[in-house]
mmCIF file with all atom_site columns, C-alpha atoms in Angstrom:
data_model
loop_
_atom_site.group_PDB
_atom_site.id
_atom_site.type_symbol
_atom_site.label_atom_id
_atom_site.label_alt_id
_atom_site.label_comp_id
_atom_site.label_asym_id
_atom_site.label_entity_id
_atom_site.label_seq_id
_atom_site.pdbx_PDB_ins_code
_atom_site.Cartn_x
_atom_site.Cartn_y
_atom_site.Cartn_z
_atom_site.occupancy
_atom_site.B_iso_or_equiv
_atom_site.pdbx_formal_charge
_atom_site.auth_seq_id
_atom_site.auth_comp_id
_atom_site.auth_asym_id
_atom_site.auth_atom_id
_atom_site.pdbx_PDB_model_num
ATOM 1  C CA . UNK A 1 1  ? 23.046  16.566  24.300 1.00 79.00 ? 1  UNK A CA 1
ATOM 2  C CA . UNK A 1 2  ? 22.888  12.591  25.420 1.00 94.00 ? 2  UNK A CA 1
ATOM 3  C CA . UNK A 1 3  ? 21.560  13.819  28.692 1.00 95.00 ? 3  UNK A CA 1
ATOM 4  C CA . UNK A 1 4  ? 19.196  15.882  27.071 1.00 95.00 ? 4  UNK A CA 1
ATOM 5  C CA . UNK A 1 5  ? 17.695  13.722  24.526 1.00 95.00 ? 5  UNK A CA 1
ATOM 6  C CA . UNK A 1 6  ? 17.479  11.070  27.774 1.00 96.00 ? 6  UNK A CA 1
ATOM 7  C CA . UNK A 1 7  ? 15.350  13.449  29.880 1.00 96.00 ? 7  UNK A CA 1
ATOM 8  C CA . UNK A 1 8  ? 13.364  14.205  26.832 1.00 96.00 ? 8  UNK A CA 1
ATOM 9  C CA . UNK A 1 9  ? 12.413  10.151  26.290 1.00 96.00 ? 9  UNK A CA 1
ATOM 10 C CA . UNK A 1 10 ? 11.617  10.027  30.136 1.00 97.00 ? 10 UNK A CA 1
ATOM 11 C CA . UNK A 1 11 ? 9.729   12.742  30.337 1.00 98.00 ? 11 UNK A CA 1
ATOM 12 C CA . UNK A 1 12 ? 7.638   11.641  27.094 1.00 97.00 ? 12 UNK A CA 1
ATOM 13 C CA . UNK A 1 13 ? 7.247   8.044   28.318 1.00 97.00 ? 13 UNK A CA 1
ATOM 14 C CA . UNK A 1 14 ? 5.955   9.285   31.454 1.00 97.00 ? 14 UNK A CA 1
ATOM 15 C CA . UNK A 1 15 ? 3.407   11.218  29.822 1.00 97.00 ? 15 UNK A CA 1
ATOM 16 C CA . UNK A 1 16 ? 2.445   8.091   27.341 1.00 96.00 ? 16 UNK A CA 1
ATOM 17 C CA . UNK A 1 17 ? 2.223   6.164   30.108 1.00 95.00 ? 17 UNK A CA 1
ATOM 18 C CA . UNK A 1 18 ? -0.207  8.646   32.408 1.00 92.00 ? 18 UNK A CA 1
ATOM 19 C CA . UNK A 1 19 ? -2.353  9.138   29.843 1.00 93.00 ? 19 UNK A CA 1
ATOM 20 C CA . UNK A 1 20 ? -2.408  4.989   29.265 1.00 90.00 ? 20 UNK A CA 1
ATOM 21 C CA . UNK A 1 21 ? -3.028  4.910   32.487 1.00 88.00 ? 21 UNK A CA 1
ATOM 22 C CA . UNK A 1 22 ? -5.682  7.646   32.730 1.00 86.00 ? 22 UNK A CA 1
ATOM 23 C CA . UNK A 1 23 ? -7.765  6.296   30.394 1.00 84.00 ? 23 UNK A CA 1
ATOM 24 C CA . UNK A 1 24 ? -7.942  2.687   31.095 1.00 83.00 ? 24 UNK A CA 1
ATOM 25 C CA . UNK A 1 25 ? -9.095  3.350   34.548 1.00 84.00 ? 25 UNK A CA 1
ATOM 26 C CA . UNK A 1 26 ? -10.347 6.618   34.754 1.00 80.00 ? 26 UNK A CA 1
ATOM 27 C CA . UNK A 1 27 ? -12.081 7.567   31.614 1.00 78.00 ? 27 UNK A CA 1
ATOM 28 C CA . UNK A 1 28 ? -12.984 4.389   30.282 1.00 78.00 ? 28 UNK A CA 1
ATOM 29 C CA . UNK A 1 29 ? -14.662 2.033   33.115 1.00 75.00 ? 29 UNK A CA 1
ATOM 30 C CA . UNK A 1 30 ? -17.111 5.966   33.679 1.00 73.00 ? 30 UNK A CA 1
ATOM 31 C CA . UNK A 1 31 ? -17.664 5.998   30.449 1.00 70.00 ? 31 UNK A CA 1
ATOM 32 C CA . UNK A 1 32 ? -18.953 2.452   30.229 1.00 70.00 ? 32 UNK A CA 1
ATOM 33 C CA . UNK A 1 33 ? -20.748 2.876   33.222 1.00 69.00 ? 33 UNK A CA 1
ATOM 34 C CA . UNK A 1 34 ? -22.423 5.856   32.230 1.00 69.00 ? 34 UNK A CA 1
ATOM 35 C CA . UNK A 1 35 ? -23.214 5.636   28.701 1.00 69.00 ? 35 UNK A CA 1
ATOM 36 C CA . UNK A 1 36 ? -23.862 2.192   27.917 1.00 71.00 ? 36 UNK A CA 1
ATOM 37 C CA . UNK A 1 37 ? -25.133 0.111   31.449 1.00 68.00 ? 37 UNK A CA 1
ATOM 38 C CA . UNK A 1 38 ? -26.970 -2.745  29.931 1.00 78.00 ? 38 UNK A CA 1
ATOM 39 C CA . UNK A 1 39 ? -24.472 -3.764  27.426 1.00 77.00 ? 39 UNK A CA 1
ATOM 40 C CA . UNK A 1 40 ? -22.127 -6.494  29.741 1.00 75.00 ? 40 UNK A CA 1
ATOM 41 C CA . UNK A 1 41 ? -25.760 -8.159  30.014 1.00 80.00 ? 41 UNK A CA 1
ATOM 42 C CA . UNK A 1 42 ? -26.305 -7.894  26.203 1.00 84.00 ? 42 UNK A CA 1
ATOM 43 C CA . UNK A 1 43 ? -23.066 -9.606  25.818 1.00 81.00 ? 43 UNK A CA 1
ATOM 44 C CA . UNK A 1 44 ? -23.550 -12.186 28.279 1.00 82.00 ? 44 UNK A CA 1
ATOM 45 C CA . UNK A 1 45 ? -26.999 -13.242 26.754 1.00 86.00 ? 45 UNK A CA 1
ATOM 46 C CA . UNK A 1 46 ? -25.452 -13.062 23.060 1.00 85.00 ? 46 UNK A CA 1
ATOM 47 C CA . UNK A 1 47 ? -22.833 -15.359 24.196 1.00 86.00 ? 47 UNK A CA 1
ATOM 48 C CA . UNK A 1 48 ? -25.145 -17.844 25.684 1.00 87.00 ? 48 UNK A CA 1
ATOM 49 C CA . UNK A 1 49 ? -27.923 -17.724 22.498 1.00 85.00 ? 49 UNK A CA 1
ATOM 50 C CA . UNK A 1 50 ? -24.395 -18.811 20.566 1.00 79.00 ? 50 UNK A CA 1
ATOM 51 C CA . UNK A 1 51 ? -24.186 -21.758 22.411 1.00 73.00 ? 51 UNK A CA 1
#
């Protein structure tokens, strides 16, 4: 049962970890390419009015 319930957290960390993974530089850098392109400028020129 150890061995089992071992396999079973390595096996689910893996998967928490692809999907971490996945998403942080996969899914999320298209997504922010795609959807929203001007907003890094937006940003930048918010941060410099708050000078």
């Amino acid at each position: 049962m150890s061995q089992f319930v071992q396999g079973l957290g390595l096996i689910l960390a893996s998967m928490v970890l692809g999907w971490t993974i996945l998403f942080s530089f996969v899914v999320s850098p298209q997504a922010f390419k795609t959807l929203d392109p001007g907003r890094a400028k937006r940003i930048r020129l918010h941060a410099r009015a708050a000078r």
